[in-house]
Coordinates of C-alpha atoms and ligand atoms in Angstrom, one line a residue:
Chain A
M1 CA 170.5 -17.2 -78.8
P2 CA 167.1 -16.0 -77.5
T3 CA 165.3 -17.5 -74.5
T4 CA 161.8 -18.7 -74.9
V5 CA 159.1 -21.0 -73.4
V6 CA 157.3 -24.0 -74.8
G7 CA 153.9 -22.7 -73.8
S8 CA 152.0 -23.6 -70.7
Y9 CA 152.7 -22.0 -67.2
P10 CA 151.3 -23.2 -63.9
K11 CA 147.7 -22.1 -63.6
F12 CA 147.0 -19.2 -61.3
E13 CA 144.2 -19.6 -58.8
V14 CA 142.1 -16.9 -60.4
A15 CA 142.0 -18.9 -63.7
K16 CA 141.4 -22.2 -61.9
E17 CA 138.5 -20.8 -59.9
A18 CA 137.0 -19.1 -62.9
L19 CA 137.2 -22.2 -65.1
R20 CA 135.5 -24.2 -62.3
R21 CA 132.7 -21.7 -62.0
Y22 CA 132.3 -21.3 -65.7
R23 CA 131.9 -25.1 -66.1
K24 CA 129.2 -25.1 -63.4
G25 CA 127.4 -22.3 -65.2
D26 CA 127.9 -19.8 -62.3
I27 CA 129.7 -17.3 -64.5
G28 CA 129.5 -16.4 -68.2
E29 CA 132.1 -15.9 -70.9
E30 CA 132.7 -12.3 -70.0
E31 CA 133.6 -13.0 -66.4
L32 CA 135.8 -15.9 -67.5
D33 CA 137.6 -13.7 -70.0
K34 CA 138.3 -11.2 -67.2
A35 CA 139.8 -13.9 -65.0
I36 CA 141.9 -15.3 -67.8
M37 CA 143.2 -11.9 -68.6
E38 CA 144.1 -11.4 -65.0
A39 CA 145.9 -14.7 -64.9
T40 CA 147.7 -14.1 -68.2
K41 CA 149.0 -10.8 -66.7
L42 CA 150.5 -12.7 -63.8
V43 CA 152.1 -15.2 -66.2
V44 CA 153.7 -12.4 -68.3
K45 CA 154.9 -10.7 -65.2
D46 CA 156.8 -13.8 -64.2
Y47 CA 158.2 -14.2 -67.7
L48 CA 159.4 -10.6 -67.8
N49 CA 160.8 -11.0 -64.2
A50 CA 162.8 -14.0 -65.3
G51 CA 163.9 -12.2 -68.5
I52 CA 162.4 -14.5 -71.2
D53 CA 162.8 -13.0 -74.7
I54 CA 160.0 -14.7 -76.6
I55 CA 157.0 -15.4 -74.3
S56 CA 153.7 -17.2 -74.5
D57 CA 150.3 -16.5 -72.9
G58 CA 150.8 -19.4 -70.4
E59 CA 147.7 -21.2 -71.7
Q60 CA 145.6 -20.3 -68.6
R61 CA 142.4 -21.1 -70.3
R62 CA 143.4 -24.6 -71.6
E63 CA 142.6 -27.5 -69.3
D64 CA 143.8 -30.1 -71.7
M65 CA 145.7 -29.5 -74.9
A66 CA 143.5 -31.7 -77.1
V67 CA 140.1 -31.2 -75.5
F68 CA 140.6 -27.4 -75.5
F69 CA 140.7 -27.4 -79.3
A70 CA 138.2 -30.1 -79.8
E71 CA 135.6 -28.2 -77.9
R72 CA 136.1 -25.2 -80.2
L73 CA 136.2 -27.0 -83.6
E74 CA 133.2 -28.4 -85.4
G75 CA 132.9 -32.2 -85.7
F76 CA 133.8 -33.1 -82.1
R77 CA 132.1 -34.3 -79.0
I78 CA 133.8 -35.1 -75.7
S79 CA 133.8 -38.7 -74.5
G80 CA 133.5 -40.3 -71.0
W81 CA 136.6 -40.6 -68.8
V82 CA 139.6 -42.4 -70.1
R83 CA 142.7 -43.2 -68.1
V84 CA 146.0 -41.5 -68.7
F85 CA 147.9 -43.1 -65.8
D86 CA 147.3 -44.5 -62.3
N87 CA 143.9 -43.2 -61.3
I88 CA 144.1 -40.1 -63.4
Y89 CA 141.5 -39.8 -66.1
F90 CA 140.6 -37.3 -68.8
R91 CA 137.8 -36.8 -71.2
K92 CA 138.9 -37.6 -74.7
P93 CA 137.6 -35.9 -77.8
V94 CA 135.5 -38.0 -80.2
V95 CA 135.3 -37.1 -83.9
I96 CA 131.7 -37.5 -84.9
G97 CA 131.5 -35.3 -88.0
E98 CA 133.5 -33.4 -90.5
V99 CA 136.1 -31.3 -88.7
K100 CA 135.8 -27.6 -89.5
F101 CA 137.1 -24.3 -88.1
K102 CA 134.4 -22.2 -86.4
R103 CA 136.0 -19.1 -84.9
P104 CA 139.3 -18.0 -83.5
I105 CA 140.4 -20.2 -80.6
T106 CA 143.6 -18.9 -79.1
V107 CA 143.8 -15.3 -80.4
K108 CA 142.0 -13.7 -77.5
D109 CA 144.5 -14.9 -74.9
W110 CA 147.4 -14.3 -77.2
K111 CA 146.3 -10.7 -77.4
Y112 CA 146.0 -10.5 -73.6
A113 CA 149.6 -11.6 -73.3
L114 CA 150.8 -9.1 -76.0
A115 CA 149.1 -6.3 -74.1
F116 CA 151.3 -7.0 -71.0
S117 CA 154.5 -8.0 -72.8
K118 CA 156.2 -4.6 -73.0
G119 CA 157.1 -5.2 -76.6
R120 CA 158.3 -8.7 -76.4
P121 CA 157.0 -11.1 -79.0
V122 CA 154.4 -13.6 -78.0
K123 CA 154.4 -17.0 -79.6
G124 CA 151.1 -18.3 -81.0
I125 CA 150.7 -21.9 -80.0
I126 CA 148.3 -24.6 -81.1
T127 CA 148.0 -28.4 -80.8
G128 CA 148.9 -30.0 -84.0
P129 CA 146.7 -32.0 -86.3
Y130 CA 148.6 -35.3 -85.9
T131 CA 148.3 -35.1 -82.1
M132 CA 144.7 -34.0 -82.2
A133 CA 143.8 -37.1 -84.3
D134 CA 146.0 -39.4 -82.3
W135 CA 144.5 -38.3 -79.0
S136 CA 140.9 -38.5 -80.2
F137 CA 138.5 -41.4 -81.0
N138 CA 137.7 -41.3 -84.7
E139 CA 134.1 -42.4 -85.2
Y140 CA 133.6 -40.5 -88.4
Y141 CA 136.4 -40.7 -90.9
K142 CA 137.0 -43.9 -92.7
E143 CA 140.8 -43.2 -93.0
R144 CA 142.8 -41.5 -90.3
E145 CA 144.7 -39.6 -93.0
E146 CA 141.5 -37.8 -94.0
L147 CA 140.9 -36.8 -90.4
V148 CA 144.5 -35.5 -90.0
I149 CA 144.3 -33.4 -93.2
D150 CA 140.9 -31.9 -92.3
L151 CA 142.3 -31.1 -88.9
A152 CA 145.2 -29.4 -90.6
R153 CA 142.9 -27.3 -92.7
A154 CA 140.9 -26.2 -89.8
L155 CA 144.0 -25.4 -87.7
H156 CA 145.4 -23.5 -90.7
E157 CA 142.5 -21.0 -90.3
E158 CA 143.6 -20.6 -86.7
V159 CA 147.2 -20.0 -87.7
K160 CA 146.1 -17.4 -90.2
E161 CA 144.1 -15.6 -87.5
L162 CA 147.2 -15.6 -85.3
E163 CA 149.3 -14.2 -88.0
R164 CA 146.7 -11.6 -88.9
A165 CA 146.7 -10.5 -85.2
G166 CA 150.5 -10.0 -85.6
A167 CA 152.1 -13.2 -84.3
K168 CA 155.7 -13.5 -85.5
Y169 CA 156.2 -17.0 -84.1
I170 CA 153.8 -19.8 -84.5
Q171 CA 154.3 -23.1 -82.8
V172 CA 152.5 -26.4 -83.5
D173 CA 152.7 -28.9 -80.6
E174 CA 153.0 -32.5 -81.8
P175 CA 153.9 -34.6 -78.7
A176 CA 152.1 -37.6 -80.2
L177 CA 154.7 -37.8 -83.0
S178 CA 157.3 -39.0 -80.5
T179 CA 155.5 -42.4 -80.3
H180 CA 154.7 -42.8 -84.0
R181 CA 155.3 -46.4 -85.1
E182 CA 155.5 -46.2 -88.9
R183 CA 157.3 -44.1 -91.4
Q184 CA 154.0 -43.2 -93.1
D185 CA 153.1 -41.4 -89.9
M186 CA 155.9 -39.0 -90.4
E187 CA 154.9 -38.4 -94.0
L188 CA 151.3 -37.8 -92.8
A189 CA 152.4 -35.3 -90.2
R190 CA 154.6 -33.5 -92.7
E191 CA 151.8 -33.2 -95.2
A192 CA 149.5 -32.0 -92.4
L193 CA 152.0 -29.3 -91.4
R194 CA 152.3 -28.2 -95.0
E195 CA 148.6 -27.5 -94.8
V196 CA 148.8 -25.8 -91.4
F197 CA 151.6 -23.4 -92.5
K198 CA 150.4 -22.8 -96.1
G199 CA 151.3 -19.2 -97.0
I200 CA 152.4 -18.3 -93.5
N201 CA 155.3 -15.9 -93.1
A202 CA 155.7 -16.0 -89.4
K203 CA 158.4 -18.2 -88.0
R204 CA 157.1 -21.8 -88.1
I205 CA 158.0 -24.0 -85.1
I206 CA 157.2 -27.6 -84.2
H207 CA 157.5 -28.8 -80.6
I208 CA 157.9 -32.6 -79.9
C209 CA 158.7 -34.2 -76.6
Y210 CA 159.0 -37.4 -74.5
G211 CA 159.4 -40.6 -76.5
K212 CA 161.8 -42.1 -79.0
L213 CA 162.8 -38.8 -80.5
E214 CA 165.7 -40.3 -82.5
R215 CA 163.1 -42.1 -84.5
L216 CA 162.0 -38.8 -85.9
F217 CA 165.2 -38.6 -88.0
P218 CA 165.9 -38.1 -90.8
D219 CA 162.3 -37.5 -91.8
L220 CA 162.0 -34.5 -89.5
L221 CA 164.5 -32.6 -91.6
E222 CA 162.0 -32.5 -94.5
F223 CA 159.3 -30.9 -92.4
P224 CA 158.1 -27.5 -93.6
V225 CA 159.2 -25.6 -90.4
D226 CA 161.9 -23.2 -89.5
Q227 CA 162.5 -24.4 -86.0
V228 CA 162.3 -27.7 -84.2
D229 CA 161.8 -27.5 -80.5
L230 CA 162.9 -30.7 -78.7
E231 CA 163.0 -31.9 -75.1
M232 CA 166.7 -32.5 -74.4
K233 CA 167.5 -32.2 -70.7
N234 CA 165.2 -35.0 -69.6
S235 CA 166.9 -37.4 -72.0
G236 CA 170.4 -36.2 -71.2
Y237 CA 171.0 -34.5 -74.5
R238 CA 171.5 -37.9 -76.1
L239 CA 169.8 -36.5 -79.2
L240 CA 172.6 -34.1 -80.0
P241 CA 174.8 -36.7 -81.7
V242 CA 171.8 -37.6 -83.8
L243 CA 171.4 -34.0 -85.0
K244 CA 175.0 -34.0 -85.8
E245 CA 174.8 -37.2 -87.8
Y246 CA 172.1 -35.8 -90.0
S247 CA 173.6 -32.4 -90.3
F248 CA 170.6 -30.8 -88.8
D249 CA 170.3 -27.3 -90.3
K250 CA 167.1 -25.9 -88.9
E251 CA 166.8 -23.7 -85.9
L252 CA 166.8 -25.7 -82.7
G253 CA 164.5 -25.1 -79.7
L254 CA 166.8 -26.5 -77.0
G255 CA 165.1 -27.9 -73.9
V256 CA 167.5 -27.3 -71.0
V257 CA 165.4 -27.7 -67.9
D258 CA 163.4 -30.7 -66.9
V259 CA 159.7 -29.9 -66.3
H260 CA 159.0 -33.1 -64.4
T261 CA 161.3 -32.7 -61.5
L262 CA 161.0 -30.3 -58.6
R263 CA 164.8 -29.9 -58.4
V264 CA 165.9 -26.6 -59.9
E265 CA 168.9 -27.1 -62.1
S266 CA 172.1 -25.2 -61.3
V267 CA 173.2 -22.4 -63.7
E268 CA 176.4 -24.5 -64.4
E269 CA 174.3 -27.5 -65.3
V270 CA 172.3 -25.5 -67.9
V271 CA 175.5 -23.8 -69.2
R272 CA 177.0 -27.3 -69.8
G273 CA 173.9 -28.3 -71.7
I274 CA 174.0 -25.2 -73.9
K275 CA 177.7 -25.8 -74.6
M276 CA 177.0 -29.3 -75.6
A277 CA 174.5 -28.1 -78.2
L278 CA 176.9 -25.4 -79.4
E279 CA 179.3 -28.1 -80.5
V280 CA 176.7 -29.3 -82.9
I281 CA 174.9 -26.2 -84.0
G282 CA 175.7 -22.4 -84.2
P283 CA 174.5 -20.0 -81.5
E284 CA 172.5 -18.0 -84.1
K285 CA 170.3 -21.1 -84.6
I286 CA 169.6 -21.9 -80.9
Y287 CA 166.6 -20.9 -79.0
V288 CA 166.9 -21.9 -75.3
D289 CA 163.8 -23.1 -73.5
P290 CA 162.5 -25.7 -71.0
D291 CA 161.9 -29.3 -72.2
C292 CA 158.1 -28.8 -72.3
G293 CA 155.2 -26.8 -70.9
L294 CA 155.6 -25.8 -67.2
K295 CA 152.0 -26.4 -66.2
L296 CA 152.7 -29.4 -63.9
L297 CA 155.3 -27.5 -61.7
P298 CA 154.5 -25.4 -58.7
R299 CA 154.8 -21.7 -59.8
E300 CA 157.8 -20.9 -57.6
I301 CA 159.7 -23.8 -59.1
A302 CA 158.7 -22.9 -62.6
L303 CA 159.9 -19.3 -62.1
S304 CA 163.2 -20.4 -60.5
K305 CA 163.9 -22.7 -63.4
L306 CA 163.3 -19.9 -65.9
K307 CA 165.5 -17.6 -64.0
V308 CA 168.3 -20.2 -63.9
M309 CA 167.8 -20.7 -67.6
V310 CA 168.1 -17.0 -68.5
E311 CA 171.2 -16.6 -66.2
A312 CA 172.9 -19.5 -67.9
V313 CA 172.1 -18.1 -71.4
R314 CA 173.6 -14.7 -70.4
K315 CA 176.7 -16.4 -69.1
V316 CA 177.2 -18.3 -72.4
R317 CA 176.4 -15.2 -74.4
K318 CA 179.1 -13.3 -72.5
E319 CA 181.6 -16.0 -73.2
L320 CA 180.7 -15.8 -76.9
G321 CA 181.2 -12.1 -76.7
S322 CA 177.6 -11.4 -77.7
E323 CA 176.4 -9.7 -74.6
Chain B
M1 CA 137.7 -76.0 -84.0
E2 CA 136.4 -74.5 -80.8
I3 CA 135.6 -70.7 -81.3
L4 CA 135.3 -68.7 -78.1
S5 CA 134.9 -65.0 -77.3
A6 CA 137.3 -63.8 -74.7
N7 CA 138.4 -60.7 -72.9
L8 CA 142.0 -59.9 -73.6
G9 CA 143.0 -57.9 -70.6
N10 CA 141.4 -55.5 -68.1
Y11 CA 138.1 -53.8 -67.9
P12 CA 138.0 -50.0 -67.3
R13 CA 137.7 -49.0 -63.7
P14 CA 134.1 -48.3 -62.7
P15 CA 133.5 -44.7 -61.6
D16 CA 132.7 -45.7 -58.0
L17 CA 136.0 -47.5 -57.7
R18 CA 137.9 -44.5 -59.1
K19 CA 136.3 -42.4 -56.4
A20 CA 137.2 -44.9 -53.7
I21 CA 140.8 -45.0 -54.8
D22 CA 140.9 -41.2 -54.7
R23 CA 139.5 -41.3 -51.2
F24 CA 142.0 -43.9 -50.2
K25 CA 144.8 -41.7 -51.5
R26 CA 143.5 -38.8 -49.5
G27 CA 143.4 -40.9 -46.4
K28 CA 139.7 -41.0 -46.1
L29 CA 139.4 -44.8 -46.7
T30 CA 141.4 -47.5 -45.1
R31 CA 143.2 -50.1 -47.1
G32 CA 140.7 -52.8 -46.0
E33 CA 137.8 -50.7 -47.1
L34 CA 139.4 -50.1 -50.5
L35 CA 140.1 -53.8 -51.0
R36 CA 136.5 -54.6 -50.0
K37 CA 135.2 -52.1 -52.5
A38 CA 137.6 -53.5 -55.2
S39 CA 136.3 -57.0 -54.6
E40 CA 132.7 -55.9 -54.9
C41 CA 133.6 -54.2 -58.2
T42 CA 135.5 -57.3 -59.4
V43 CA 132.4 -59.4 -59.0
R44 CA 130.3 -56.8 -60.8
I45 CA 132.7 -56.6 -63.7
I46 CA 132.8 -60.4 -64.0
R47 CA 129.0 -60.4 -64.2
L48 CA 129.2 -57.7 -66.9
Q49 CA 131.5 -59.7 -69.0
E50 CA 129.3 -62.7 -68.7
I51 CA 126.1 -60.7 -69.5
A52 CA 127.9 -59.3 -72.5
G53 CA 128.2 -62.9 -73.6
L54 CA 131.9 -63.7 -73.3
D55 CA 133.0 -67.3 -73.0
V56 CA 136.3 -66.5 -71.3
I57 CA 136.5 -63.7 -68.8
T58 CA 139.2 -62.0 -66.8
S59 CA 139.2 -60.5 -63.2
G60 CA 139.1 -57.1 -64.8
M61 CA 142.3 -56.2 -63.0
L62 CA 140.7 -53.2 -61.6
L63 CA 143.4 -52.3 -59.1
W64 CA 146.2 -52.5 -61.7
D65 CA 147.5 -49.1 -62.7
D66 CA 149.0 -50.4 -65.9
L67 CA 150.4 -53.7 -67.2
I68 CA 153.5 -53.9 -65.1
T69 CA 153.3 -51.8 -61.9
K70 CA 151.2 -54.3 -60.0
F71 CA 153.8 -57.0 -60.3
M72 CA 157.0 -54.8 -60.3
E73 CA 156.1 -52.9 -57.1
G74 CA 156.1 -56.1 -55.2
L75 CA 159.7 -56.9 -56.1
E76 CA 162.8 -56.0 -54.1
G77 CA 165.4 -54.2 -56.0
V78 CA 163.0 -52.0 -58.0
E79 CA 162.0 -48.4 -57.5
L80 CA 159.2 -46.8 -59.4
N81 CA 160.2 -43.5 -60.8
G82 CA 158.6 -41.2 -63.4
L83 CA 156.2 -41.8 -66.1
L84 CA 156.7 -42.9 -69.7
R85 CA 154.4 -43.3 -72.6
F86 CA 153.2 -46.9 -73.0
F87 CA 154.0 -47.8 -76.6
D88 CA 152.1 -45.5 -79.0
N89 CA 149.3 -44.6 -76.6
N90 CA 148.5 -41.4 -74.8
F91 CA 148.8 -43.5 -71.7
Y92 CA 151.7 -43.6 -69.2
Y93 CA 153.2 -46.3 -67.0
R94 CA 155.4 -46.0 -64.0
V95 CA 159.0 -46.7 -65.0
P96 CA 160.5 -49.4 -62.8
V97 CA 164.2 -48.6 -62.1
V98 CA 166.1 -51.7 -61.4
K99 CA 168.6 -50.7 -58.7
G100 CA 169.6 -54.0 -57.2
K101 CA 169.1 -57.8 -57.3
L102 CA 165.5 -58.6 -58.0
R103 CA 163.7 -60.6 -55.2
W104 CA 160.2 -61.8 -55.3
R105 CA 158.8 -61.3 -51.8
H106 CA 155.2 -62.6 -51.6
P107 CA 152.2 -63.5 -53.8
L108 CA 150.8 -60.5 -55.5
L109 CA 147.9 -61.8 -57.6
T110 CA 146.5 -64.8 -55.8
E111 CA 143.7 -63.0 -53.9
E112 CA 142.3 -61.2 -56.9
Y113 CA 142.5 -64.2 -59.1
G114 CA 141.2 -66.6 -56.5
L115 CA 138.1 -64.4 -56.1
A116 CA 137.6 -64.3 -59.9
V117 CA 137.7 -68.0 -60.2
K118 CA 135.4 -68.4 -57.2
V119 CA 132.6 -66.2 -58.6
A120 CA 132.9 -66.7 -62.4
R121 CA 130.4 -68.8 -64.2
K122 CA 132.5 -68.9 -67.3
R123 CA 136.1 -69.9 -68.1
V124 CA 138.7 -67.7 -66.5
K125 CA 141.9 -66.3 -67.9
L126 CA 144.6 -65.1 -65.6
V127 CA 146.9 -62.4 -67.0
V128 CA 150.5 -61.6 -66.0
P129 CA 153.0 -59.2 -67.5
G130 CA 155.5 -61.0 -69.7
P131 CA 159.1 -61.0 -68.6
L132 CA 160.4 -59.6 -72.0
T133 CA 158.0 -56.7 -72.0
M134 CA 158.8 -56.0 -68.3
A135 CA 162.5 -56.0 -69.0
Y136 CA 162.2 -53.6 -71.9
L137 CA 160.1 -51.2 -70.0
C138 CA 162.5 -51.1 -67.0
R139 CA 165.3 -48.7 -66.7
N140 CA 168.0 -51.3 -65.9
E141 CA 170.7 -49.8 -63.7
Y142 CA 171.9 -53.0 -62.1
Y143 CA 172.3 -56.0 -64.4
P144 CA 175.2 -55.8 -66.9
K145 CA 173.1 -57.4 -69.6
L146 CA 169.4 -57.2 -70.4
N147 CA 169.3 -61.0 -70.7
E148 CA 170.1 -61.3 -67.0
L149 CA 167.2 -59.1 -66.2
I150 CA 164.9 -61.2 -68.4
W151 CA 166.1 -64.2 -66.5
E152 CA 165.5 -62.7 -63.1
L153 CA 162.1 -61.5 -64.0
G154 CA 161.3 -65.0 -65.2
N155 CA 162.4 -66.3 -61.8
A156 CA 160.2 -63.8 -60.0
L157 CA 157.3 -64.9 -62.2
K158 CA 158.0 -68.5 -61.5
R159 CA 157.6 -67.8 -57.8
E160 CA 154.3 -66.1 -58.4
L161 CA 153.1 -68.9 -60.6
S162 CA 153.9 -71.5 -57.9
Y163 CA 151.1 -69.9 -56.0
L164 CA 148.8 -69.1 -58.9
K165 CA 148.8 -72.7 -60.0
E166 CA 146.6 -73.6 -57.1
I167 CA 143.9 -71.5 -58.6
R168 CA 141.6 -73.5 -60.9
A169 CA 141.6 -71.2 -63.9
D170 CA 141.6 -72.3 -67.5
Y171 CA 144.1 -70.0 -69.1
L172 CA 147.2 -68.2 -68.1
Q173 CA 148.2 -65.3 -70.4
F174 CA 151.6 -63.5 -70.6
D175 CA 151.2 -60.1 -72.1
E176 CA 154.1 -59.3 -74.5
P177 CA 153.3 -56.2 -76.6
I178 CA 157.1 -55.7 -77.0
L179 CA 157.1 -58.7 -79.4
T180 CA 155.6 -56.4 -82.0
E181 CA 158.3 -53.7 -81.7
E182 CA 160.9 -53.5 -84.5
E183 CA 163.5 -52.5 -82.0
L184 CA 163.3 -55.9 -80.2
K185 CA 166.8 -57.5 -80.4
I186 CA 166.9 -61.1 -81.5
E187 CA 169.4 -62.1 -78.7
H188 CA 166.8 -61.0 -76.2
F189 CA 164.1 -62.9 -77.9
E190 CA 166.2 -66.0 -77.8
A191 CA 166.8 -65.6 -74.1
Y192 CA 163.1 -65.0 -73.6
L193 CA 162.2 -68.2 -75.4
E194 CA 164.1 -70.2 -72.9
V195 CA 162.6 -68.3 -70.0
I196 CA 159.0 -68.6 -71.2
G197 CA 159.4 -72.2 -72.2
G198 CA 160.6 -72.9 -68.6
L199 CA 157.7 -71.0 -67.1
V200 CA 154.9 -72.8 -68.8
K201 CA 156.3 -76.3 -68.4
G202 CA 154.1 -78.3 -66.0
L203 CA 151.6 -75.5 -65.4
P204 CA 147.9 -76.6 -65.0
F205 CA 146.7 -73.9 -67.5
K206 CA 146.6 -73.5 -71.2
S207 CA 149.2 -70.9 -71.8
I208 CA 148.8 -67.8 -74.0
V209 CA 151.3 -65.3 -75.1
A210 CA 149.4 -62.1 -76.1
T211 CA 150.9 -59.6 -78.5
Y212 CA 149.4 -56.3 -79.4
F213 CA 149.9 -52.7 -80.8
G214 CA 151.5 -54.1 -84.0
C215 CA 152.4 -57.1 -86.1
L216 CA 154.1 -60.2 -84.8
N217 CA 156.9 -61.6 -86.8
P218 CA 155.7 -65.0 -88.2
K219 CA 159.0 -66.5 -87.2
F220 CA 158.4 -65.5 -83.6
L221 CA 154.9 -67.1 -83.8
Q222 CA 156.4 -70.5 -84.7
A223 CA 159.2 -70.2 -82.1
L224 CA 156.6 -69.6 -79.4
F225 CA 154.7 -72.7 -80.3
D226 CA 157.9 -74.6 -80.5
V227 CA 158.8 -73.9 -76.8
G228 CA 155.4 -75.1 -75.6
I229 CA 153.1 -72.1 -75.7
Y230 CA 149.6 -73.3 -76.3
M231 CA 148.1 -70.2 -77.9
V232 CA 149.4 -67.0 -79.3
G233 CA 147.5 -63.7 -79.5
L234 CA 147.7 -61.3 -82.5
D235 CA 146.3 -57.8 -82.8
L236 CA 144.5 -57.7 -86.2
I237 CA 143.5 -54.1 -85.7
S238 CA 146.9 -52.4 -85.1
C239 CA 148.7 -54.7 -87.5
K240 CA 147.7 -53.1 -90.8
K241 CA 148.6 -56.1 -92.9
G242 CA 145.5 -57.4 -94.7
L243 CA 143.8 -60.4 -93.3
A244 CA 144.6 -62.4 -96.4
D245 CA 148.3 -61.5 -96.0
L246 CA 148.2 -62.5 -92.4
S247 CA 146.7 -66.0 -93.1
R248 CA 150.2 -67.1 -94.1
Y249 CA 151.1 -66.6 -90.5
F250 CA 148.7 -69.2 -89.4
E251 CA 150.3 -72.2 -91.0
G252 CA 151.6 -74.4 -88.2
A253 CA 149.6 -72.5 -85.5
K254 CA 148.1 -74.7 -82.8
A255 CA 145.7 -72.3 -81.1
L256 CA 145.2 -68.6 -81.8
S257 CA 143.7 -65.6 -80.1
L258 CA 142.7 -62.9 -82.6
G259 CA 142.1 -59.3 -81.6
I260 CA 139.3 -58.3 -83.9
V261 CA 137.5 -55.5 -82.0
D262 CA 139.2 -52.2 -81.7
A263 CA 139.7 -51.5 -78.0
R264 CA 141.4 -48.2 -78.7
N265 CA 138.5 -46.6 -80.5
T266 CA 134.9 -45.9 -79.2
K267 CA 133.4 -46.6 -82.6
L268 CA 131.3 -49.7 -82.5
E269 CA 131.9 -52.3 -85.2
D270 CA 129.1 -54.1 -86.9
P271 CA 129.2 -57.8 -85.7
K272 CA 128.0 -59.0 -89.1
D273 CA 130.7 -57.2 -91.0
L274 CA 133.3 -58.6 -88.6
A275 CA 132.0 -62.1 -89.0
T276 CA 132.0 -61.8 -92.8
T277 CA 135.6 -60.6 -92.9
L278 CA 136.7 -63.3 -90.5
A279 CA 134.9 -66.1 -92.4
K280 CA 137.4 -65.5 -95.2
V281 CA 140.3 -65.9 -92.9
L282 CA 138.9 -68.9 -91.2
K283 CA 139.4 -70.9 -94.4
H284 CA 143.1 -70.6 -93.9
I285 CA 143.0 -71.5 -90.2
D286 CA 143.0 -74.9 -88.8
V287 CA 143.6 -74.7 -85.1
K288 CA 142.2 -76.6 -82.2
E289 CA 141.0 -73.5 -80.3
L290 CA 140.3 -70.0 -81.5
H291 CA 139.7 -67.0 -79.3
L292 CA 138.2 -63.8 -80.6
T293 CA 139.1 -60.8 -78.4
P294 CA 139.4 -57.1 -78.2
N295 CA 142.8 -56.2 -79.7
T296 CA 144.2 -55.0 -76.4
W297 CA 143.1 -54.0 -72.9
L298 CA 139.9 -52.1 -72.5
D299 CA 141.7 -49.3 -70.7
Y300 CA 141.7 -47.0 -73.7
I301 CA 138.0 -46.5 -73.9
P302 CA 135.5 -45.1 -71.4
Y303 CA 133.9 -47.4 -68.9
E304 CA 130.5 -47.1 -70.5
R305 CA 131.8 -48.2 -73.8
A306 CA 133.6 -51.3 -72.7
F307 CA 130.4 -53.3 -72.2
L308 CA 129.1 -52.4 -75.7
K309 CA 132.4 -53.4 -77.3
L310 CA 132.3 -56.8 -75.6
K311 CA 128.7 -57.3 -76.8
V312 CA 129.8 -56.6 -80.3
L313 CA 132.6 -59.2 -79.8
S314 CA 130.3 -61.9 -78.5
E315 CA 127.8 -61.3 -81.2
A316 CA 130.5 -61.4 -83.9
T317 CA 131.8 -64.7 -82.4
K318 CA 128.3 -66.3 -82.5
E319 CA 128.1 -65.3 -86.2
V320 CA 131.5 -66.7 -86.9
R321 CA 130.6 -69.9 -85.3
R322 CA 127.5 -70.1 -87.5
Y323 CA 129.6 -69.6 -90.6
Y324 CA 132.1 -72.2 -89.5
E325 CA 129.5 -74.8 -88.7
Ligands
LIG401 ZN1 156.0 -31.0 -74.7

């Protein structure tokens, strides 16, 4: 029962400042890289301090999970500001041509993390083709399906690069899947994932969160992945009976801490969550992690939540006689 | 048949208003200053809709954070807590948690809508969140049954409408995207019919129930007309059924509002293409009044794009009129 993370970590000031200056043209790529490496080092330090088994690079360079990839693939431009909620706006990608892979997008930062990880595996993480399409304006492709498949092919190149670099775990984030309306969307996402993971030997993971997750079943069981990582704590583990009903037999990424509340869960609370999952699925198939990326939390809270999570896992392992 | 181009819901917040709101939140602008700024922007947005060529405009609802918050935050018994995705959009709304008996306290929309009617040179549509959609988007921790919450929200709206009816607008629209959701339970729809039927009775506006993000069940369409709704809105973009298929829906319809311009994609449609496609559907439609609209609110595209989208809409409407005549 390893512990892991979904991906993002609160941004360190050094990364924030460098991104700001890079956008303004005050510094070049090289200086930005240096700052990102610095920030990644701090992220990894926190992960190791908390005792996480499979870590990430903390996504210090990514300002937005869709825009980040769109800016680095061919076929996109970035639109004007679009509202996400309240008075919060973001720039949304616009597809204006055929989507193609240009050059590695995430490998550099993944390598930074690996260099500091003291031998712990680092997950390679990308935003999935379904979500990229869903969160972009499509001005080019006639059918959305064509866009999703082209995105999948481009992202497949990125996944190959990650594997070539040595990634043993590769996670595709598909948060948009949680709001899909029609069954065909699940089929489309499945086909896209097939493209993304074609010929890949690393552990294949999909992360989905926030929405009507029960609607993903049973189609999710047919997805070409080894592990499904789901937000569970926020929704009170109400998905577990659904997993049971469908005899879920993949590995489960089990979200046990809420990433949208400042309250740090108690160890007991997390232990209870893990035990609920153990009634449905064996410990050898569970990977314990937070519900989602930690980027919205203050760093101290994020770190505390990770520590609590690891302590809870150790407690359960002990009871199971495996530690 | 009268064919009009109409805005469906809001207009994206202009950049200067976004800045003003940020400054207000940081305490650098007083509430009065913010409201003055918002009024100034409302007038501007109304002009923009008119210049784009729309026959029916809205206030733009520039201070609304989403469909329901503006109304829900005025009610007693509700706390706003957390964010959830709004249907299948990468857009979030504040979740109203119902913790006690709902009580409407004071008019929430009269000032904004009064201003719109005062300055508009075209017909004006007032928009309110529908009670069924509000009920479904709430986290109900108080009422034993959802039907009771639907009733109470209807009562709160009734109080609001008792003020709104003094405003000399032409249309009053209830937004009910939930009507396109498969998960909608029939018992709730039935309770809703009673509520909405009661709400529109005696109102001095032509009433509209707008649905979007999916297909409306044809049975629902008929039921809405049966309880006295004047016009029903359909989203012809998100509902992927072919137009020919949809035309079956229209039998028995009195007045329709059809979302034909994609307000969730920046790509600009060709007005002529739109008109040609629509002309085929029009053969099957015999209604008193037809509105052509964006398929949903304009919130999902950048501010700069909204005007161009409305222009496409008004040009397409003119073409359609030509066909029809
Ligand atoms: Zn997530």
